[in-house]
Tab-separated table of C-alpha atoms and ligand atoms in Angstrom:
chain	number	residue	atom	x	y	z
A	59	UNK	CA	147.611	1.223	-98.250
A	60	UNK	CA	147.243	-0.955	-100.936
A	61	UNK	CA	144.607	1.039	-102.610
A	62	UNK	CA	147.028	4.303	-102.217
A	63	UNK	CA	150.152	2.447	-103.722
A	64	UNK	CA	148.035	1.594	-106.427
A	65	UNK	CA	146.670	4.730	-106.882
A	66	UNK	CA	150.400	6.370	-107.184
A	67	UNK	CA	151.294	3.732	-109.601
A	68	UNK	CA	148.160	4.560	-111.599
A	69	UNK	CA	149.170	8.298	-111.242
A	70	UNK	CA	152.520	7.523	-112.420
A	71	UNK	CA	151.701	5.559	-115.508
A	72	UNK	CA	149.079	8.542	-116.336
A	73	UNK	CA	151.826	11.278	-116.168
A	74	UNK	CA	154.298	9.099	-118.282
A	75	UNK	CA	151.344	9.063	-121.112
A	76	UNK	CA	151.063	12.725	-121.030
A	77	UNK	CA	155.087	13.195	-120.920
A	78	UNK	CA	155.266	11.546	-124.465
A	79	UNK	CA	155.156	14.037	-126.854
A	80	UNK	CA	151.668	13.754	-129.174
A	81	UNK	CA	152.270	11.756	-132.278
A	82	UNK	CA	150.622	11.010	-135.591
A	83	UNK	CA	148.068	7.814	-134.989
A	84	UNK	CA	145.946	5.831	-137.121
A	85	UNK	CA	142.227	5.228	-135.882
A	86	UNK	CA	140.700	2.310	-137.691
A	87	UNK	CA	137.300	2.208	-135.640
A	88	UNK	CA	135.874	5.593	-136.360
A	89	UNK	CA	132.622	4.804	-138.316
A	90	UNK	CA	131.502	4.038	-141.727
A	91	UNK	CA	133.938	4.018	-144.186
A	92	UNK	CA	132.640	3.557	-147.765
A	93	UNK	CA	135.860	3.983	-149.773
A	94	UNK	CA	138.205	2.614	-147.100
A	95	UNK	CA	140.052	5.726	-146.513
A	96	UNK	CA	142.630	5.527	-143.573
A	97	UNK	CA	142.406	8.051	-140.620
A	98	UNK	CA	145.471	9.484	-139.042
A	99	UNK	CA	144.843	11.934	-136.262
A	100	UNK	CA	146.793	14.600	-134.213
A	101	UNK	CA	146.116	15.516	-131.147
A	102	UNK	CA	148.241	18.278	-129.664
A	103	UNK	CA	149.548	17.635	-126.126
A	104	UNK	CA	147.883	20.994	-125.626
A	105	UNK	CA	144.667	20.083	-126.866
A	106	UNK	CA	141.700	22.643	-126.071
A	107	UNK	CA	138.847	21.739	-123.841
A	108	UNK	CA	136.451	22.194	-126.701
A	109	UNK	CA	139.012	21.916	-129.760
A	110	UNK	CA	138.575	23.038	-133.419
A	111	UNK	CA	139.001	20.366	-135.803
A	112	UNK	CA	141.484	20.792	-139.272
A	113	UNK	CA	141.105	17.981	-141.924
A	114	UNK	CA	144.468	18.234	-144.143
A	115	UNK	CA	144.216	16.333	-147.395
A	116	UNK	CA	147.086	15.343	-149.240
A	117	UNK	CA	148.274	15.316	-153.024
A	118	UNK	CA	148.025	12.913	-155.737
A	119	UNK	CA	151.416	11.760	-154.557
A	120	UNK	CA	151.520	12.248	-151.178
A	121	UNK	CA	150.060	10.061	-148.122
A	122	UNK	CA	148.682	11.457	-144.164
A	123	UNK	CA	152.490	11.002	-142.797
A	124	UNK	CA	153.708	13.132	-145.908
A	125	UNK	CA	151.183	15.775	-145.342
A	126	UNK	CA	151.845	16.023	-141.767
A	127	UNK	CA	155.367	16.861	-141.879
A	128	UNK	CA	155.189	19.319	-145.360
A	129	UNK	CA	152.497	21.624	-143.714
A	130	UNK	CA	152.249	23.570	-140.429
A	131	UNK	CA	149.097	22.060	-139.149
A	132	UNK	CA	150.711	19.903	-136.224
A	133	UNK	CA	152.870	22.961	-134.940
A	134	UNK	CA	149.834	25.207	-135.118
A	135	UNK	CA	147.449	22.412	-133.547
A	136	UNK	CA	150.036	22.978	-130.224
A	137	UNK	CA	149.346	26.972	-130.711
A	138	UNK	CA	145.684	27.011	-131.213
A	139	UNK	CA	144.690	23.581	-129.433
A	140	UNK	CA	142.754	22.330	-132.083
A	141	UNK	CA	142.809	18.424	-133.418
A	142	UNK	CA	144.242	17.383	-136.955
A	143	UNK	CA	142.817	14.802	-139.301
A	144	UNK	CA	145.102	13.454	-142.116
A	145	UNK	CA	143.024	10.936	-144.438
A	146	UNK	CA	145.000	9.238	-146.664
A	147	UNK	CA	143.751	7.785	-149.769
A	148	UNK	CA	145.023	4.093	-150.721
A	149	UNK	CA	145.289	5.152	-154.116
A	150	UNK	CA	147.036	8.409	-154.012
A	151	UNK	CA	144.956	10.573	-155.957
A	152	UNK	CA	141.364	11.352	-154.020
A	153	UNK	CA	138.012	10.200	-155.831
A	154	UNK	CA	136.630	13.675	-155.169
A	155	UNK	CA	134.914	13.826	-158.726
A	156	UNK	CA	132.722	10.597	-158.659
A	157	UNK	CA	129.092	10.672	-158.231
A	158	UNK	CA	129.371	8.932	-154.961
A	159	UNK	CA	132.202	11.601	-153.526
A	160	UNK	CA	130.208	14.554	-155.067
A	161	UNK	CA	127.023	13.719	-153.734
A	162	UNK	CA	125.816	14.297	-149.763
A	163	UNK	CA	126.316	10.951	-148.110
A	164	UNK	CA	126.501	9.815	-151.353
A	165	UNK	CA	128.985	6.239	-149.979
A	166	UNK	CA	132.214	7.754	-151.483
A	167	UNK	CA	135.387	8.956	-149.933
A	168	UNK	CA	133.860	12.567	-149.170
A	169	UNK	CA	131.541	10.608	-146.759
A	170	UNK	CA	134.676	8.365	-144.818
A	171	UNK	CA	136.041	12.048	-144.229
A	172	UNK	CA	133.013	13.397	-143.143
A	173	UNK	CA	132.841	10.273	-140.576
A	174	UNK	CA	136.237	11.065	-139.270
A	175	UNK	CA	135.080	14.614	-138.501
A	176	UNK	CA	132.138	13.368	-136.979
A	177	UNK	CA	134.268	10.989	-134.977
A	178	UNK	CA	136.530	13.545	-133.587
A	179	UNK	CA	133.659	15.863	-132.744
A	180	UNK	CA	132.246	13.183	-130.527
A	181	UNK	CA	135.397	11.442	-129.199
A	182	UNK	CA	137.431	14.809	-128.250
A	183	UNK	CA	134.348	17.293	-127.463
A	184	UNK	CA	135.530	19.447	-130.291
A	185	UNK	CA	133.421	22.371	-131.707
A	186	UNK	CA	131.230	22.029	-134.282
A	187	UNK	CA	131.332	25.631	-135.537
A	188	UNK	CA	135.005	25.046	-135.751
A	189	UNK	CA	135.378	22.394	-138.475
A	190	UNK	CA	137.894	23.138	-141.633
A	191	UNK	CA	139.631	21.305	-144.598
A	192	UNK	CA	142.217	22.319	-146.741
A	193	UNK	CA	143.907	20.414	-149.312
A	194	UNK	CA	146.676	20.621	-152.038
A	195	UNK	CA	146.091	19.447	-155.468
A	196	UNK	CA	144.176	16.544	-155.749
A	197	UNK	CA	143.515	17.061	-152.101
A	198	UNK	CA	142.057	20.774	-153.147
A	199	UNK	CA	139.766	19.180	-155.095
A	200	UNK	CA	138.684	16.828	-152.315
A	201	UNK	CA	138.503	19.847	-150.401
A	202	UNK	CA	136.108	21.715	-153.242
A	203	UNK	CA	133.867	18.711	-152.636
A	204	UNK	CA	133.793	18.352	-148.807
A	205	UNK	CA	132.486	22.012	-148.665
A	206	UNK	CA	129.895	21.426	-151.564
A	207	UNK	CA	128.812	18.240	-150.034
A	208	UNK	CA	129.208	18.748	-146.627
A	209	UNK	CA	128.711	22.296	-145.892
A	210	UNK	CA	126.748	21.099	-142.696
A	211	UNK	CA	129.810	19.933	-141.385
A	212	UNK	CA	132.431	22.286	-142.955
A	213	UNK	CA	132.763	26.196	-141.808
A	214	UNK	CA	135.915	27.176	-143.743
A	215	UNK	CA	137.877	25.853	-146.480
A	216	UNK	CA	141.058	26.123	-148.251
A	217	UNK	CA	141.779	24.906	-151.586
A	218	UNK	CA	145.577	25.020	-152.557
A	219	UNK	CA	146.274	24.450	-156.590
A	220	UNK	CA	143.106	23.119	-157.666
A	221	UNK	CA	139.796	24.118	-159.481
A	222	UNK	CA	136.121	23.090	-160.220
A	223	UNK	CA	133.389	24.962	-161.502
A	224	UNK	CA	130.671	22.475	-161.260
A	225	UNK	CA	127.378	23.254	-159.649
A	226	UNK	CA	127.877	23.223	-156.094
A	227	UNK	CA	124.479	23.115	-155.130
A	228	UNK	CA	123.954	19.781	-157.068
A	229	UNK	CA	126.014	18.046	-154.246
A	230	UNK	CA	123.867	18.483	-151.725
A	231	UNK	CA	120.138	19.013	-153.098
A	232	UNK	CA	117.714	20.414	-150.713
A	233	UNK	CA	120.199	21.999	-148.430
A	234	UNK	CA	119.238	25.519	-147.324
A	235	UNK	CA	121.853	26.248	-144.864
A	236	UNK	CA	124.721	28.309	-145.052
A	237	UNK	CA	127.982	27.143	-147.131
A	238	UNK	CA	131.655	27.326	-145.646
A	239	UNK	CA	134.019	30.341	-146.502
A	240	UNK	CA	136.112	29.691	-149.024
A	241	UNK	CA	139.599	30.785	-150.193
A	242	UNK	CA	141.358	29.380	-153.133
A	243	UNK	CA	145.010	29.587	-154.204
A	244	UNK	CA	146.343	28.769	-157.619
A	245	UNK	CA	149.913	29.709	-158.880
A	246	UNK	CA	150.519	31.989	-161.878
A	247	UNK	CA	152.540	29.225	-163.721
A	248	UNK	CA	150.570	26.405	-162.731
A	249	UNK	CA	150.050	24.110	-165.901
A	250	UNK	CA	148.833	21.212	-164.366
A	251	UNK	CA	145.525	22.775	-163.037
A	252	UNK	CA	145.519	26.078	-166.029
A	253	UNK	CA	144.756	29.483	-164.856
A	254	UNK	CA	141.053	29.544	-166.361
A	255	UNK	CA	140.480	27.320	-162.984
A	256	UNK	CA	141.114	30.497	-160.784
A	257	UNK	CA	137.832	32.562	-162.051
A	258	UNK	CA	135.621	29.744	-162.886
A	259	UNK	CA	136.051	28.049	-159.188
A	260	UNK	CA	135.428	31.264	-157.880
A	261	UNK	CA	132.503	31.790	-159.885
A	262	UNK	CA	131.032	28.770	-158.978
A	263	UNK	CA	131.289	29.809	-155.334
A	264	UNK	CA	130.016	33.534	-156.096
A	265	UNK	CA	126.714	31.686	-157.154
A	266	UNK	CA	126.164	29.767	-153.791
A	267	UNK	CA	127.391	32.393	-151.589
A	268	UNK	CA	125.181	35.190	-153.401
A	269	UNK	CA	127.997	37.161	-154.981
A	270	UNK	CA	128.689	38.779	-158.476
A	271	UNK	CA	131.712	37.208	-160.654
A	272	UNK	CA	133.431	40.768	-159.940
A	273	UNK	CA	135.563	41.496	-156.855
A	274	UNK	CA	134.933	43.662	-154.616
A	275	UNK	CA	138.673	44.445	-153.843
A	276	UNK	CA	141.915	43.450	-155.522
A	277	UNK	CA	144.403	43.465	-153.066
A	278	UNK	CA	148.298	43.838	-154.366
A	279	UNK	CA	150.999	42.041	-152.548
A	280	UNK	CA	148.613	40.083	-150.462
A	281	UNK	CA	149.469	38.078	-148.163
A	282	UNK	CA	152.903	38.019	-150.155
A	283	UNK	CA	154.839	40.193	-151.993
A	284	UNK	CA	153.500	39.862	-155.741
A	285	UNK	CA	150.501	37.761	-155.238
A	286	UNK	CA	147.255	39.356	-155.569
A	287	UNK	CA	143.985	38.643	-153.373
A	288	UNK	CA	140.721	39.122	-154.903
A	289	UNK	CA	137.806	39.521	-152.190
A	290	UNK	CA	134.040	38.789	-153.926
A	291	UNK	CA	132.933	39.032	-150.117
A	292	UNK	CA	133.222	38.253	-146.922
A	293	UNK	CA	133.299	34.657	-147.205
A	294	UNK	CA	134.885	34.138	-150.722
A	295	UNK	CA	138.783	35.081	-151.623
A	296	UNK	CA	141.303	34.160	-154.473
A	297	UNK	CA	144.528	34.287	-154.135
A	298	UNK	CA	146.801	34.658	-157.504
A	299	UNK	CA	150.070	33.599	-156.626
A	300	UNK	CA	152.386	35.558	-159.091
A	301	UNK	CA	155.104	32.914	-160.111
A	302	UNK	CA	154.684	30.028	-158.465
A	303	UNK	CA	153.867	26.516	-160.111
A	304	UNK	CA	152.307	23.581	-158.761
A	305	UNK	CA	151.361	23.610	-155.616
A	306	UNK	CA	151.224	26.662	-153.648
A	307	UNK	CA	152.298	25.504	-150.131
A	308	UNK	CA	149.904	25.675	-147.133
A	309	UNK	CA	149.922	29.295	-145.990
A	310	UNK	CA	149.550	28.309	-142.299
A	311	UNK	CA	149.450	31.391	-140.860
A	312	UNK	CA	146.841	32.931	-143.253
A	313	UNK	CA	145.200	29.812	-142.731
A	314	UNK	CA	144.667	30.662	-139.013
A	315	UNK	CA	143.192	34.109	-139.768
A	316	UNK	CA	140.622	32.788	-142.160
A	317	UNK	CA	139.813	30.127	-139.796
A	318	UNK	CA	139.341	32.714	-136.847
A	319	UNK	CA	142.143	30.934	-134.690
A	320	UNK	CA	144.391	33.786	-134.845
A	321	UNK	CA	144.104	37.367	-135.689
B	540	NAG	C1	140.147	36.575	-163.100
B	540	NAG	O1	139.459	37.612	-162.986
B	540	NAG	C2	139.712	38.986	-162.830
B	540	NAG	C3	138.466	40.166	-162.888
B	540	NAG	O2	137.405	39.713	-162.119
B	540	NAG	C4	141.180	39.393	-163.684
B	540	NAG	O3	140.969	41.015	-163.461
B	540	NAG	C5	141.869	38.338	-163.745
B	540	NAG	O4	142.864	38.425	-164.379
B	540	NAG	C6	141.248	36.981	-163.804
B	540	NAG	N1	142.185	36.123	-163.479
B	540	NAG	C7	142.706	34.956	-164.407
B	540	NAG	C8	143.770	34.190	-163.881
B	540	NAG	O5	142.205	34.534	-165.455
């Protein structure tokens, strides 16, 4: 009697929690955090039994809350059941270019973010083959760094309005596994990054993925009218956003296709 009323009170408590809509929540104890990066997490109400993981990185003037609100990933998480991580740099801009960040387990901000992913893989029984990252501007540079320094963790990356042409293999010397699938978006009117970054970034990834610099296919009006998609190989695409400045906004539906959540 006593037990059953206790049990039903407990059940009421559980359903009250479940009825509440998912919100962005800070996680403070995700593991080693050498660069003091803040971790915010969105676990959708409809989280999958073995969910994918999407890391979404804000730009230099942004923060986790702003990235959460201005990108479609929370809504897409509800649709596809993945968990979304919104890391936050206390400095605003990401330290994506220091030796620490550009080295696998080098003690920089990239390592803090990699540890957030490991925490989510453990805590939510997430699927290691479905870990992805995207970011805007400074967050795009960090996306590039994460894809290069942690190719063992990230399976796909979408870089919005950033570029980097450093030697990718230098960030994880001795690594012999596969590298993530890379998409790069850049606006034709982007004076912050400059148009040269488009092909130099694609060339840097082509070298690692085993492709030559010349595109296999050039698709006009793809994925949007006036934009051009350059396909360098099955794992590397550049999207030139004609008439767009800085930054190109997150193309959620395209990301879902690139990462295999949608067809
Ligand atoms: C990138 O290279 C392609 C040829 O591979 C060229 O057609 C295109 O104009 C280049 N884009 C930029 C922005 O330089």
